[in-house]
Amino acid sequence: MKKTTLLLFTALLIGLNISAQELTCTDFKIGKFYIPKIKEAAKYKVVSNDSISEFAAERDSTIKKYIVIREKGTQTEWKNGIENGNPEYEIIEWIDDCTYRLTFDSSKMVLDETKKWVNENNGIIVSKTKLEGKCLFYNSTMTTNDGQKISGNGVICKE
């Protein structure tokens, strides 16, 4: 009896392990996601000619997380929940399964000076650094027209 119970338990564990699949970059192309608030995401590095500097961006303390809805080639970001305030609309140009270019969609919203500047400098390249659980960790890099390279790290998680 003990052997039968142990055998059934082992078979169940193997079956659960086989059915639990690891997420891939493709799982982050379409769907509902969230960007948690983490300290590391507020730090940026700027490489310009022969100098390297770092800075931390000011974060709005009222924002606990961003909700992201991705459809084919587009992304909509909501602060603290869907239908909460004004969303940001972005265009995603996939370079490969784990890398994309992000620009702001001026046909769906009025761009402030920062968003215009990002678009004028060919957007932000986002590439996977690792997958862990339901989250994709990434590095985002923008190379400006005058040669500066601005980069930072972030995370996006599947709901």
PDB file of C-alpha atoms in Angstrom:
ATOM      1  CA  MET A   1       0.000   0.000   0.000  1.00  0.00           C
ATOM      2  CA  LYS A   2       2.810   2.432   0.885  1.00  0.00           C
ATOM      3  CA  LYS A   3       4.592   1.678  -2.395  1.00  0.00           C
ATOM      4  CA  THR A   4       1.407   2.325  -4.400  1.00  0.00           C
ATOM      5  CA  THR A   5       0.795   5.643  -2.603  1.00  0.00           C
ATOM      6  CA  LEU A   6       4.429   6.684  -3.084  1.00  0.00           C
ATOM      7  CA  LEU A   7       4.300   5.688  -6.766  1.00  0.00           C
ATOM      8  CA  LEU A   8       1.073   7.683  -7.349  1.00  0.00           C
ATOM      9  CA  PHE A   9       2.503  10.694  -5.523  1.00  0.00           C
ATOM     10  CA  THR A  10       5.704  10.561  -7.610  1.00  0.00           C
ATOM     11  CA  ALA A  11       3.720  10.246 -10.851  1.00  0.00           C
ATOM     12  CA  LEU A  12       1.579  13.228  -9.826  1.00  0.00           C
ATOM     13  CA  LEU A  13       4.669  15.358  -9.117  1.00  0.00           C
ATOM     14  CA  ILE A  14       6.229  14.425 -12.460  1.00  0.00           C
ATOM     15  CA  GLY A  15       2.971  15.237 -14.241  1.00  0.00           C
ATOM     16  CA  LEU A  16       2.729  18.633 -12.544  1.00  0.00           C
ATOM     17  CA  ASN A  17       6.345  19.405 -13.387  1.00  0.00           C
ATOM     18  CA  ILE A  18       5.822  18.537 -17.060  1.00  0.00           C
ATOM     19  CA  SER A  19       2.632  20.618 -17.358  1.00  0.00           C
ATOM     20  CA  ALA A  20       4.163  23.681 -15.643  1.00  0.00           C
ATOM     21  CA  GLN A  21       5.926  25.385 -18.504  1.00  0.00           C
ATOM     22  CA  GLU A  22       8.537  28.078 -18.337  1.00  0.00           C
ATOM     23  CA  LEU A  23       7.636  31.439 -19.843  1.00  0.00           C
ATOM     24  CA  THR A  24       9.496  32.630 -22.937  1.00  0.00           C
ATOM     25  CA  CYS A  25       9.929  36.072 -24.510  1.00  0.00           C
ATOM     26  CA  THR A  26       6.996  35.292 -26.817  1.00  0.00           C
ATOM     27  CA  ASP A  27       4.706  35.176 -23.758  1.00  0.00           C
ATOM     28  CA  PHE A  28       5.392  38.902 -23.251  1.00  0.00           C
ATOM     29  CA  LYS A  29       4.306  40.038 -26.734  1.00  0.00           C
ATOM     30  CA  ILE A  30       0.523  40.084 -26.236  1.00  0.00           C
ATOM     31  CA  GLY A  31      -1.520  40.217 -23.047  1.00  0.00           C
ATOM     32  CA  LYS A  32      -1.921  41.992 -19.731  1.00  0.00           C
ATOM     33  CA  PHE A  33       1.155  42.762 -17.638  1.00  0.00           C
ATOM     34  CA  TYR A  34       2.295  44.946 -14.783  1.00  0.00           C
ATOM     35  CA  ILE A  35       5.478  46.840 -14.057  1.00  0.00           C
ATOM     36  CA  PRO A  36       6.182  46.666 -10.325  1.00  0.00           C
ATOM     37  CA  LYS A  37       7.801  49.566  -8.513  1.00  0.00           C
ATOM     38  CA  ILE A  38      11.423  48.638  -7.846  1.00  0.00           C
ATOM     39  CA  LYS A  39      14.318  50.900  -6.862  1.00  0.00           C
ATOM     40  CA  GLU A  40      16.670  49.533  -9.527  1.00  0.00           C
ATOM     41  CA  ALA A  41      14.343  50.760 -12.281  1.00  0.00           C
ATOM     42  CA  ALA A  42      14.949  54.401 -11.302  1.00  0.00           C
ATOM     43  CA  LYS A  43      18.725  54.251 -11.936  1.00  0.00           C
ATOM     44  CA  TYR A  44      20.211  55.175 -15.298  1.00  0.00           C
ATOM     45  CA  LYS A  45      23.697  55.228 -16.786  1.00  0.00           C
ATOM     46  CA  VAL A  46      24.783  57.790 -19.396  1.00  0.00           C
ATOM     47  CA  VAL A  47      27.802  57.130 -21.605  1.00  0.00           C
ATOM     48  CA  SER A  48      28.966  60.166 -23.540  1.00  0.00           C
ATOM     49  CA  ASN A  49      32.282  60.273 -25.419  1.00  0.00           C
ATOM     50  CA  ASP A  50      34.809  59.265 -22.740  1.00  0.00           C
ATOM     51  CA  SER A  51      32.638  59.880 -19.675  1.00  0.00           C
ATOM     52  CA  ILE A  52      30.203  57.725 -17.746  1.00  0.00           C
ATOM     53  CA  SER A  53      27.700  59.164 -15.299  1.00  0.00           C
ATOM     54  CA  GLU A  54      24.710  57.846 -13.400  1.00  0.00           C
ATOM     55  CA  PHE A  55      21.506  59.420 -12.210  1.00  0.00           C
ATOM     56  CA  ALA A  56      18.316  58.388 -10.445  1.00  0.00           C
ATOM     57  CA  ALA A  57      14.991  59.535 -11.848  1.00  0.00           C
ATOM     58  CA  GLU A  58      12.374  61.028  -9.559  1.00  0.00           C
ATOM     59  CA  ARG A  59       9.479  58.618  -9.095  1.00  0.00           C
ATOM     60  CA  ASP A  60       5.904  59.640  -8.413  1.00  0.00           C
ATOM     61  CA  SER A  61       5.198  58.123  -4.979  1.00  0.00           C
ATOM     62  CA  THR A  62       1.475  57.769  -5.777  1.00  0.00           C
ATOM     63  CA  ILE A  63       2.205  55.229  -8.531  1.00  0.00           C
ATOM     64  CA  LYS A  64       2.435  51.721  -7.094  1.00  0.00           C
ATOM     65  CA  LYS A  65       2.561  49.868 -10.414  1.00  0.00           C
ATOM     66  CA  TYR A  66       1.847  50.307 -14.080  1.00  0.00           C
ATOM     67  CA  ILE A  67      -0.648  48.112 -15.907  1.00  0.00           C
ATOM     68  CA  VAL A  68       0.384  47.313 -19.482  1.00  0.00           C
ATOM     69  CA  ILE A  69      -1.895  45.997 -22.208  1.00  0.00           C
ATOM     70  CA  ARG A  70      -0.043  44.728 -25.269  1.00  0.00           C
ATOM     71  CA  GLU A  71      -1.658  43.971 -28.574  1.00  0.00           C
ATOM     72  CA  LYS A  72       0.042  43.332 -31.871  1.00  0.00           C
ATOM     73  CA  GLY A  73       2.584  46.146 -32.265  1.00  0.00           C
ATOM     74  CA  THR A  74       1.102  48.433 -29.591  1.00  0.00           C
ATOM     75  CA  GLN A  75       1.265  48.961 -25.866  1.00  0.00           C
ATOM     76  CA  THR A  76      -1.005  50.962 -23.561  1.00  0.00           C
ATOM     77  CA  GLU A  77       0.224  51.853 -20.065  1.00  0.00           C
ATOM     78  CA  TRP A  78      -2.089  52.791 -17.203  1.00  0.00           C
ATOM     79  CA  LYS A  79      -0.909  54.149 -13.844  1.00  0.00           C
ATOM     80  CA  ASN A  80      -2.363  52.218 -10.860  1.00  0.00           C
ATOM     81  CA  GLY A  81      -5.050  50.444 -12.871  1.00  0.00           C
ATOM     82  CA  ILE A  82      -6.951  50.355 -16.128  1.00  0.00           C
ATOM     83  CA  GLU A  83      -9.201  53.373 -16.753  1.00  0.00           C
ATOM     84  CA  ASN A  84      -7.319  55.287 -14.035  1.00  0.00           C
ATOM     85  CA  GLY A  85      -6.222  58.639 -15.499  1.00  0.00           C
ATOM     86  CA  ASN A  86      -4.768  59.134 -18.963  1.00  0.00           C
ATOM     87  CA  PRO A  87      -2.994  56.183 -20.543  1.00  0.00           C
ATOM     88  CA  GLU A  88       0.240  56.362 -22.501  1.00  0.00           C
ATOM     89  CA  TYR A  89       0.186  54.848 -25.988  1.00  0.00           C
ATOM     90  CA  GLU A  90       3.307  53.308 -27.431  1.00  0.00           C
ATOM     91  CA  ILE A  91       4.343  51.580 -30.617  1.00  0.00           C
ATOM     92  CA  ILE A  92       6.358  48.371 -30.379  1.00  0.00           C
ATOM     93  CA  GLU A  93       8.568  47.351 -33.296  1.00  0.00           C
ATOM     94  CA  TRP A  94       9.791  43.811 -32.640  1.00  0.00           C
ATOM     95  CA  ILE A  95      13.420  43.245 -33.649  1.00  0.00           C
ATOM     96  CA  ASP A  96      13.413  39.606 -32.502  1.00  0.00           C
ATOM     97  CA  ASP A  97      11.425  37.584 -29.929  1.00  0.00           C
ATOM     98  CA  CYS A  98      13.308  39.171 -27.007  1.00  0.00           C
ATOM     99  CA  THR A  99      14.108  42.676 -28.306  1.00  0.00           C
ATOM    100  CA  TYR A 100      11.953  45.584 -29.437  1.00  0.00           C
ATOM    101  CA  ARG A 101      12.017  49.324 -30.148  1.00  0.00           C
ATOM    102  CA  LEU A 102       9.532  51.440 -28.169  1.00  0.00           C
ATOM    103  CA  THR A 103       8.294  54.842 -29.368  1.00  0.00           C
ATOM    104  CA  PHE A 104       5.351  56.992 -28.304  1.00  0.00           C
ATOM    105  CA  ASP A 105       2.222  57.076 -30.488  1.00  0.00           C
ATOM    106  CA  SER A 106       1.543  60.717 -31.410  1.00  0.00           C
ATOM    107  CA  SER A 107      -1.630  59.700 -33.286  1.00  0.00           C
ATOM    108  CA  LYS A 108      -3.292  58.669 -29.993  1.00  0.00           C
ATOM    109  CA  MET A 109      -1.959  61.248 -27.530  1.00  0.00           C
ATOM    110  CA  VAL A 110      -0.256  64.617 -27.302  1.00  0.00           C
ATOM    111  CA  LEU A 111       3.445  64.104 -26.676  1.00  0.00           C
ATOM    112  CA  ASP A 112       5.263  66.165 -24.064  1.00  0.00           C
ATOM    113  CA  GLU A 113       8.814  67.361 -24.777  1.00  0.00           C
ATOM    114  CA  THR A 114      10.421  64.244 -23.274  1.00  0.00           C
ATOM    115  CA  LYS A 115       8.324  61.855 -25.359  1.00  0.00           C
ATOM    116  CA  LYS A 116       9.000  63.907 -28.515  1.00  0.00           C
ATOM    117  CA  TRP A 117      12.725  63.770 -27.718  1.00  0.00           C
ATOM    118  CA  VAL A 118      12.608  59.982 -27.291  1.00  0.00           C
ATOM    119  CA  ASN A 119      10.887  59.622 -30.687  1.00  0.00           C
ATOM    120  CA  GLU A 120      13.295  62.050 -32.380  1.00  0.00           C
ATOM    121  CA  ASN A 121      16.180  59.896 -31.100  1.00  0.00           C
ATOM    122  CA  ASN A 122      14.759  56.672 -32.605  1.00  0.00           C
ATOM    123  CA  GLY A 123      13.061  55.393 -29.461  1.00  0.00           C
ATOM    124  CA  ILE A 124      14.183  53.010 -26.763  1.00  0.00           C
ATOM    125  CA  ILE A 125      15.594  49.545 -27.448  1.00  0.00           C
ATOM    126  CA  VAL A 126      14.413  47.036 -24.841  1.00  0.00           C
ATOM    127  CA  SER A 127      16.114  43.632 -24.566  1.00  0.00           C
ATOM    128  CA  LYS A 128      15.708  40.703 -22.191  1.00  0.00           C
ATOM    129  CA  THR A 129      18.370  40.072 -19.574  1.00  0.00           C
ATOM    130  CA  LYS A 130      16.615  37.146 -17.838  1.00  0.00           C
ATOM    131  CA  LEU A 131      13.286  35.434 -17.233  1.00  0.00           C
ATOM    132  CA  GLU A 132      12.383  34.578 -13.656  1.00  0.00           C
ATOM    133  CA  GLY A 133       9.006  33.178 -12.654  1.00  0.00           C
ATOM    134  CA  LYS A 134       6.324  35.333 -14.294  1.00  0.00           C
ATOM    135  CA  CYS A 135       8.699  38.262 -14.862  1.00  0.00           C
ATOM    136  CA  LEU A 136      10.950  39.375 -17.686  1.00  0.00           C
ATOM    137  CA  PHE A 137      13.929  41.477 -16.627  1.00  0.00           C
ATOM    138  CA  TYR A 138      15.235  43.828 -19.281  1.00  0.00           C
ATOM    139  CA  ASN A 139      17.753  46.487 -20.190  1.00  0.00           C
ATOM    140  CA  SER A 140      16.502  49.582 -22.003  1.00  0.00           C
ATOM    141  CA  THR A 141      18.886  51.683 -24.063  1.00  0.00           C
ATOM    142  CA  MET A 142      18.503  54.858 -26.055  1.00  0.00           C
ATOM    143  CA  THR A 143      21.290  56.187 -28.242  1.00  0.00           C
ATOM    144  CA  THR A 144      20.748  59.886 -28.859  1.00  0.00           C
ATOM    145  CA  ASN A 145      21.450  61.637 -32.148  1.00  0.00           C
ATOM    146  CA  ASP A 146      24.534  63.258 -30.567  1.00  0.00           C
ATOM    147  CA  GLY A 147      25.979  59.882 -29.527  1.00  0.00           C
ATOM    148  CA  GLN A 148      25.000  59.637 -25.863  1.00  0.00           C
ATOM    149  CA  LYS A 149      23.910  56.209 -24.692  1.00  0.00           C
ATOM    150  CA  ILE A 150      21.358  56.198 -21.856  1.00  0.00           C
ATOM    151  CA  SER A 151      20.495  52.842 -20.284  1.00  0.00           C
ATOM    152  CA  GLY A 152      18.623  51.389 -17.350  1.00  0.00           C
ATOM    153  CA  ASN A 153      17.143  48.140 -16.104  1.00  0.00           C
ATOM    154  CA  GLY A 154      13.545  47.185 -15.451  1.00  0.00           C
ATOM    155  CA  VAL A 155      11.072  44.363 -15.071  1.00  0.00           C
ATOM    156  CA  ILE A 156       7.657  43.517 -16.514  1.00  0.00           C
ATOM    157  CA  CYS A 157       5.516  40.696 -15.123  1.00  0.00           C
ATOM    158  CA  LYS A 158       2.664  38.641 -16.565  1.00  0.00           C
ATOM    159  CA  GLU A 159      -0.614  39.009 -14.657  1.00  0.00           C
TER     160      GLU A 159
END
